[in-house]
GROMACS .gro file of C-alpha atoms in nm:
model
  309
    1MET     CA    1 -10.151  12.186  23.154
    2LEU     CA    2  -9.783  12.145  23.253
    3THR     CA    3  -9.677  12.194  23.616
    4VAL     CA    4  -9.335  12.282  23.754
    5ILE     CA    5  -9.259  12.259  24.128
    6GLY     CA    6  -8.944  12.412  24.269
    7GLU     CA    7  -8.746  12.709  24.381
    8ALA     CA    8  -8.760  13.064  24.256
    9LEU     CA    9  -8.466  13.290  24.330
   10VAL     CA   10  -8.279  13.593  24.204
   11ASP     CA   11  -7.942  13.538  24.038
   12VAL     CA   12  -7.702  13.819  24.122
   13VAL     CA   13  -7.446  13.782  23.842
   14GLN     CA   14  -7.096  13.918  23.903
   15ARG     CA   15  -6.877  13.966  23.597
   16SER     CA   16  -6.556  14.153  23.545
   17SER     CA   17  -6.769  14.414  23.367
   18GLY     CA   18  -7.010  14.465  23.660
   19ILE     CA   19  -7.303  14.321  23.858
   20GLU     CA   20  -7.652  14.240  23.729
   21ALA     CA   21  -7.958  14.078  23.889
   22HIS     CA   22  -8.176  13.829  23.701
   23VAL     CA   23  -8.471  13.619  23.812
   24GLY     CA   24  -8.375  13.250  23.815
   25GLY     CA   25  -8.394  12.916  23.989
   26SER     CA   26  -8.372  12.600  23.782
   27PRO     CA   27  -8.740  12.495  23.803
   28LEU     CA   28  -8.858  12.852  23.746
   29ASN     CA   29  -8.635  12.873  23.438
   30VAL     CA   30  -8.786  12.551  23.306
   31ALA     CA   31  -9.138  12.686  23.361
   32VAL     CA   32  -9.051  13.006  23.175
   33GLY     CA   33  -8.884  12.806  22.898
   34LEU     CA   34  -9.193  12.591  22.851
   35ALA     CA   35  -9.424  12.894  22.848
   36ARG     CA   36  -9.208  13.068  22.587
   37LEU     CA   37  -9.238  12.754  22.376
   38ASP     CA   38  -9.615  12.809  22.382
   39HIS     CA   39  -9.715  12.551  22.644
   40PRO     CA   40  -9.966  12.633  22.920
   41VAL     CA   41  -9.767  12.597  23.242
   42GLN     CA   42  -9.809  12.675  23.610
   43PHE     CA   43  -9.528  12.727  23.859
   44LEU     CA   44  -9.562  12.607  24.219
   45GLY     CA   45  -9.289  12.764  24.429
   46ARG     CA   46  -9.225  13.033  24.685
   47TYR     CA   47  -9.090  13.386  24.691
   48GLY     CA   48  -9.120  13.671  24.936
   49LYS     CA   49  -9.309  13.998  24.969
   50ASP     CA   50  -9.001  14.204  24.888
   51ALA     CA   51  -8.844  14.379  24.590
   52TYR     CA   52  -8.679  14.061  24.465
   53GLY     CA   53  -9.011  13.877  24.506
   54ASP     CA   54  -9.187  14.144  24.305
   55SER     CA   55  -8.937  14.088  24.025
   56VAL     CA   56  -8.993  13.711  24.041
   57GLY     CA   57  -9.371  13.749  24.009
   58ALA     CA   58  -9.339  14.002  23.729
   59HIS     CA   59  -9.095  13.779  23.539
   60LEU     CA   60  -9.328  13.480  23.558
   61ARG     CA   61  -9.632  13.678  23.452
   62SER     CA   62  -9.447  13.844  23.164
   63SER     CA   63  -9.380  13.499  23.018
   64SER     CA   64  -9.746  13.391  23.073
   65VAL     CA   65  -9.659  13.141  23.349
   66MET     CA   66  -9.953  13.087  23.585
   67VAL     CA   67  -9.867  13.142  23.953
   68PRO     CA   68 -10.139  13.004  24.184
   69LEU     CA   69  -9.938  13.037  24.508
   70PRO     CA   70  -9.910  13.387  24.660
   71PRO     CA   71  -9.583  13.529  24.799
   72ASP     CA   72  -9.505  13.454  25.165
   73ASP     CA   73  -9.340  13.642  25.451
   74LYS     CA   74  -8.990  13.497  25.414
   75PRO     CA   75  -8.718  13.671  25.211
   76THR     CA   76  -8.686  13.578  24.847
   77SER     CA   77  -8.399  13.335  24.788
   78VAL     CA   78  -8.081  13.472  24.627
   79ALA     CA   79  -7.807  13.299  24.428
   80THR     CA   80  -7.483  13.483  24.357
   81ALA     CA   81  -7.322  13.371  24.032
   82LEU     CA   82  -6.955  13.451  23.967
   83VAL     CA   83  -6.893  13.435  23.592
   84ASP     CA   84  -6.532  13.396  23.476
   85ASP     CA   85  -6.384  13.530  23.154
   86ASP     CA   86  -6.477  13.205  22.971
   87GLY     CA   87  -6.845  13.246  23.062
   88ALA     CA   88  -6.861  12.962  23.319
   89ALA     CA   89  -7.063  13.032  23.635
   90THR     CA   90  -7.009  12.925  23.997
   91TYR     CA   91  -7.274  12.988  24.265
   92THR     CA   92  -7.329  13.072  24.632
   93PHE     CA   93  -7.679  13.074  24.784
   94ASP     CA   94  -7.898  13.235  25.054
   95LEU     CA   95  -8.210  13.017  25.048
   96ALA     CA   96  -8.545  12.942  25.212
   97TRP     CA   97  -8.726  12.638  25.072
   98ASP     CA   98  -9.055  12.536  25.230
   99VAL     CA   99  -9.402  12.514  25.072
  100PRO     CA  100  -9.637  12.437  25.363
  101GLY     CA  101  -9.981  12.311  25.267
  102LEU     CA  102  -9.878  12.218  24.915
  103ILE     CA  103  -9.992  11.856  24.935
  104GLY     CA  104 -10.342  11.949  25.048
  105ARG     CA  105 -10.383  12.179  24.748
  106LEU     CA  106 -10.247  11.939  24.484
  107PRO     CA  107 -10.576  11.765  24.397
  108LEU     CA  108 -10.714  12.100  24.282
  109MET     CA  109 -10.392  12.235  24.131
  110LEU     CA  110 -10.319  11.921  23.929
  111GLN     CA  111 -10.663  11.893  23.772
  112GLY     CA  112 -10.598  11.855  23.401
  113ALA     CA  113 -10.221  11.836  23.448
  114THR     CA  114 -10.038  11.604  23.207
  115LEU     CA  115  -9.678  11.663  23.317
  116LEU     CA  116  -9.501  11.750  23.641
  117HIS     CA  117  -9.138  11.861  23.644
  118THR     CA  118  -8.914  11.916  23.944
  119GLY     CA  119  -8.553  11.897  24.055
  120SER     CA  120  -8.257  12.103  24.167
  121ILE     CA  121  -8.256  12.258  24.516
  122ALA     CA  122  -8.627  12.185  24.563
  123ALA     CA  123  -8.570  11.809  24.553
  124PHE     CA  124  -8.288  11.808  24.807
  125LEU     CA  125  -8.322  12.093  25.058
  126GLU     CA  126  -8.545  12.027  25.357
  127PRO     CA  127  -8.808  12.091  25.473
  128GLY     CA  128  -8.947  12.149  25.126
  129ALA     CA  129  -8.786  11.843  24.964
  130ALA     CA  130  -9.016  11.604  25.151
  131GLU     CA  131  -9.318  11.795  25.022
  132VAL     CA  132  -9.185  11.779  24.666
  133LEU     CA  133  -9.129  11.403  24.684
  134ALA     CA  134  -9.482  11.357  24.817
  135ALA     CA  135  -9.612  11.572  24.531
  136VAL     CA  136  -9.434  11.354  24.275
  137GLU     CA  137  -9.577  11.040  24.435
  138PHE     CA  138  -9.925  11.194  24.419
  139ALA     CA  139  -9.886  11.304  24.055
  140HIS     CA  140  -9.727  10.986  23.919
  141PRO     CA  141 -10.054  10.795  23.849
  142ARG     CA  142 -10.184  11.077  23.629
  143CYS     CA  143  -9.885  11.274  23.497
  144THR     CA  144  -9.563  11.226  23.310
  145VAL     CA  145  -9.294  11.301  23.571
  146SER     CA  146  -8.961  11.464  23.480
  147PHE     CA  147  -8.660  11.523  23.703
  148ASP     CA  148  -8.331  11.710  23.678
  149PRO     CA  149  -8.105  11.681  23.985
  150ASN     CA  150  -7.903  11.991  23.894
  151CYS     CA  151  -7.683  11.919  24.196
  152ARG     CA  152  -7.551  12.206  24.407
  153PRO     CA  153  -7.267  12.064  24.623
  154SER     CA  154  -7.219  12.403  24.789
  155ILE     CA  155  -7.574  12.367  24.933
  156ILE     CA  156  -7.624  11.992  24.969
  157THR     CA  157  -7.283  11.878  25.089
  158ASP     CA  158  -7.382  11.526  25.198
  159ARG     CA  159  -7.311  11.325  24.885
  160GLU     CA  160  -7.461  11.001  25.017
  161TYR     CA  161  -7.788  11.176  25.108
  162ALA     CA  162  -7.796  11.351  24.768
  163ARG     CA  163  -7.736  11.022  24.587
  164LYS     CA  164  -8.018  10.844  24.769
  165GLN     CA  165  -8.254  11.137  24.725
  166ALA     CA  166  -8.178  11.161  24.354
  167GLU     CA  167  -8.241  10.790  24.311
  168ARG     CA  168  -8.580  10.822  24.485
  169PHE     CA  169  -8.687  11.080  24.230
  170VAL     CA  170  -8.534  10.894  23.936
  171SER     CA  171  -8.727  10.577  24.026
  172LEU     CA  172  -9.053  10.779  24.000
  173ALA     CA  173  -8.963  10.976  23.689
  174ASP     CA  174  -9.040  10.906  23.324
  175VAL     CA  175  -8.796  11.163  23.188
  176VAL     CA  176  -8.460  11.223  23.357
  177LYS     CA  177  -8.197  11.477  23.256
  178ALA     CA  178  -7.863  11.522  23.432
  179SER     CA  179  -7.537  11.691  23.343
  180ASP     CA  180  -7.211  11.501  23.335
  181GLU     CA  181  -7.103  11.716  23.633
  182ASP     CA  182  -7.410  11.600  23.830
  183LEU     CA  183  -7.326  11.235  23.776
  184GLU     CA  184  -6.954  11.282  23.837
  185TRP     CA  185  -7.034  11.437  24.177
  186LEU     CA  186  -7.298  11.182  24.273
  187TYR     CA  187  -7.087  10.882  24.166
  188PRO     CA  188  -6.720  10.986  24.187
  189GLY     CA  189  -6.475  10.768  23.996
  190GLU     CA  190  -6.749  10.601  23.790
  191ASP     CA  191  -6.813  10.637  23.419
  192VAL     CA  192  -7.087  10.896  23.368
  193LEU     CA  193  -7.274  10.695  23.107
  194ASP     CA  194  -7.261  10.382  23.320
  195SER     CA  195  -7.424  10.579  23.599
  196ALA     CA  196  -7.696  10.691  23.361
  197ARG     CA  197  -7.749  10.333  23.244
  198ARG     CA  198  -7.799  10.224  23.604
  199TRP     CA  199  -8.057  10.498  23.651
  200MET     CA  200  -8.255  10.348  23.364
  201ALA     CA  201  -8.293  10.032  23.573
  202LEU     CA  202  -8.427  10.211  23.883
  203GLY     CA  203  -8.796  10.158  23.948
  204GLY     CA  204  -8.815   9.848  23.731
  205HIS     CA  205  -9.102   9.856  23.481
  206GLU     CA  206  -9.224  10.178  23.643
  207GLY     CA  207  -8.885  10.346  23.606
  208PRO     CA  208  -8.757  10.601  23.354
  209ALA     CA  209  -8.846  10.588  22.988
  210MET     CA  210  -8.528  10.785  22.913
  211VAL     CA  211  -8.220  10.926  23.078
  212VAL     CA  212  -8.038  11.211  22.902
  213VAL     CA  213  -7.692  11.339  22.995
  214THR     CA  214  -7.579  11.685  22.886
  215ARG     CA  215  -7.205  11.712  22.821
  216GLY     CA  216  -7.142  12.072  22.721
  217ALA     CA  217  -6.967  12.114  22.389
  218ARG     CA  218  -6.961  11.736  22.335
  219GLY     CA  219  -7.337  11.733  22.295
  220PRO     CA  220  -7.605  11.534  22.479
  221TRP     CA  221  -7.620  11.157  22.511
  222GLY     CA  222  -7.935  10.963  22.589
  223ILE     CA  223  -8.070  10.617  22.652
  224THR     CA  224  -8.416  10.467  22.608
  225ARG     CA  225  -8.529  10.110  22.656
  226ALA     CA  226  -8.467  10.065  22.282
  227GLY     CA  227  -8.106  10.186  22.274
  228GLU     CA  228  -7.858  10.470  22.309
  229THR     CA  229  -7.793  10.778  22.099
  230GLN     CA  230  -7.610  11.111  22.096
  231VAL     CA  231  -7.624  11.434  21.899
  232PRO     CA  232  -7.367  11.711  21.848
  233ALA     CA  233  -7.393  12.041  22.027
  234PRO     CA  234  -7.469  12.336  21.797
  235LEU     CA  235  -7.176  12.569  21.734
  236VAL     CA  236  -7.237  12.903  21.903
  237ASP     CA  237  -7.044  13.194  22.053
  238VAL     CA  238  -7.095  13.156  22.429
  239VAL     CA  239  -7.178  13.464  22.635
  240ASP     CA  240  -7.238  13.262  22.953
  241THR     CA  241  -7.381  12.925  23.055
  242VAL     CA  242  -7.637  13.055  23.308
  243GLY     CA  243  -7.965  12.869  23.253
  244ALA     CA  244  -7.835  12.652  22.968
  245GLY     CA  245  -7.933  12.323  23.131
  246ASP     CA  246  -8.278  12.458  23.217
  247SER     CA  247  -8.339  12.566  22.858
  248PHE     CA  248  -8.228  12.220  22.747
  249MET     CA  249  -8.478  12.066  22.993
  250ALA     CA  250  -8.759  12.288  22.868
  251GLY     CA  251  -8.674  12.203  22.507
  252LEU     CA  252  -8.666  11.833  22.589
  253LEU     CA  253  -9.006  11.841  22.755
  254SER     CA  254  -9.152  12.064  22.485
  255ALA     CA  255  -9.055  11.815  22.215
  256ILE     CA  256  -9.213  11.531  22.415
  257VAL     CA  257  -9.537  11.729  22.460
  258ASP     CA  258  -9.540  11.830  22.091
  259ARG     CA  259  -9.541  11.457  22.007
  260GLY     CA  260  -9.842  11.397  22.233
  261LEU     CA  261  -9.643  11.174  22.470
  262ASP     CA  262  -9.727  11.352  22.797
  263GLY     CA  263  -9.975  11.211  23.047
  264ALA     CA  264  -9.973  10.882  23.232
  265GLN     CA  265 -10.199  10.731  22.967
  266ASN     CA  266  -9.911  10.766  22.718
  267ARG     CA  267  -9.646  10.615  22.949
  268ASP     CA  268  -9.618  10.285  22.757
  269GLU     CA  269  -9.570  10.470  22.427
  270LEU     CA  270  -9.308  10.695  22.585
  271ARG     CA  271  -9.121  10.390  22.716
  272ALA     CA  272  -9.130  10.234  22.369
  273MET     CA  273  -8.964  10.540  22.211
  274PRO     CA  274  -8.691  10.439  21.964
  275ALA     CA  275  -8.346  10.591  22.002
  276GLU     CA  276  -8.389  10.778  21.672
  277THR     CA  277  -8.685  10.972  21.812
  278LEU     CA  278  -8.489  11.054  22.128
  279ALA     CA  279  -8.207  11.189  21.907
  280ALA     CA  280  -8.450  11.429  21.739
  281ILE     CA  281  -8.586  11.538  22.079
  282MET     CA  282  -8.235  11.596  22.214
  283ASP     CA  283  -8.140  11.797  21.905
  284HIS     CA  284  -8.442  12.022  21.967
  285ALA     CA  285  -8.334  12.065  22.330
  286ALA     CA  286  -7.971  12.133  22.237
  287ARG     CA  287  -8.077  12.410  22.000
  288ALA     CA  288  -8.282  12.571  22.279
  289ALA     CA  289  -7.977  12.564  22.507
  290ALA     CA  290  -7.760  12.709  22.229
  291VAL     CA  291  -7.986  13.013  22.200
  292THR     CA  292  -7.963  13.068  22.576
  293VAL     CA  293  -7.583  13.049  22.600
  294SER     CA  294  -7.555  13.297  22.310
  295ARG     CA  295  -7.694  13.573  22.534
  296ALA     CA  296  -7.658  13.686  22.892
  297GLY     CA  297  -7.843  13.523  23.181
  298ALA     CA  298  -8.114  13.257  23.202
  299ASN     CA  299  -8.307  13.382  22.898
  300PRO     CA  300  -8.469  13.085  22.719
  301PRO     CA  301  -8.591  13.121  22.362
  302SER     CA  302  -8.943  13.165  22.236
  303ARG     CA  303  -9.076  12.911  21.988
  304ALA     CA  304  -9.022  13.161  21.706
  305GLU     CA  305  -8.659  13.216  21.811
  306LEU     CA  306  -8.600  12.844  21.834
  307ASN     CA  307  -8.753  12.779  21.493
  308HIS     CA  308  -8.533  13.054  21.348
  309ALA     CA  309  -8.224  12.911  21.513
   0.00000   0.00000   0.00000
C-alpha cells in the first residue's frame, strides 16, 4: 500500500480560449498518477462538503484512489492557473490546510504501508504542515519516504522558513525530487546542482538515497550515493505544463516500487542504487511527464498509455 498525504484543490485554468476547472493539488495528482500506474494507493487530505469537494472525491474514486478521510466543513481549496500562449502556468490560491486528528489515526491508516509521499503546500502551510512533518517522522521507521517541495512563493513568502522546512523533510526522506525553479528560489544565486548535492548530505546515513532535479526541456538530473546521471527529456508537443512535475514524481515512485525497493526494510538497497539504475528510473518518470504535458490539465497517464508512449 502506498500513501500520499497532502492538499487537494480545484485548479481553475484560465486560457485565452476560455476557463476550465480541473481537480488538482500536487499530492493528489501524485496519488492519482500512482493509481493509474496500477499501484494500490490511499490519499490522506482534506476537501469540503461543496460542489468542488464532490468533484475532488469523484476524481479520486474514478482513478481507484482510496480515500479514508471524509470531507469536512471548510470550503474546498482553489488554485487559479493562468496559462500563457506558450503553455506555462502561474498560480494564485485560496486555501485551507489543516488535518486535525491525523496523527492519532496513522497507526491504523499506515498498516501495511510501504511508501509515504508528501510535499508542496502541505509541507509548508500551517497549521497542517506540523501534522505532516509528524506523520513523516512516524512513518520513517517502516516506510520509504518521498518528498517534493514544489515551492509556491506566492503562498509561502518567507524564503528562510521555506528553506528550513524543506531541509527538515529532505533529511527524513529517501527519495527527493525538486524542480530547478524550486532550488533557484530556495537558494538564490547558487548553482542548482550544488544545492541538490548538499541535500544528499542532509540526515547523514539516514538521509536521502537520491535527489532528482527536473529541468524542463533539458531533462532530469539525479544523484545517488554511487554517482550522478542525467537523461534527455522526450520530444513532445506541449499543450500545457499543469501537473507535469507530479506525473514525473508518480513515475519516479512507480519505477522504484516496480523494482521492489519500497519499504524501510529495503532502505539499504535503495541507498546502494547505482547511477545507471537511477537513469532508467528517471527516463520512466520523464516519459510519464511527457504524456501529461501533451494534453490539457493534470492528467497523468495510465500504465498502458505509458507503455505505449
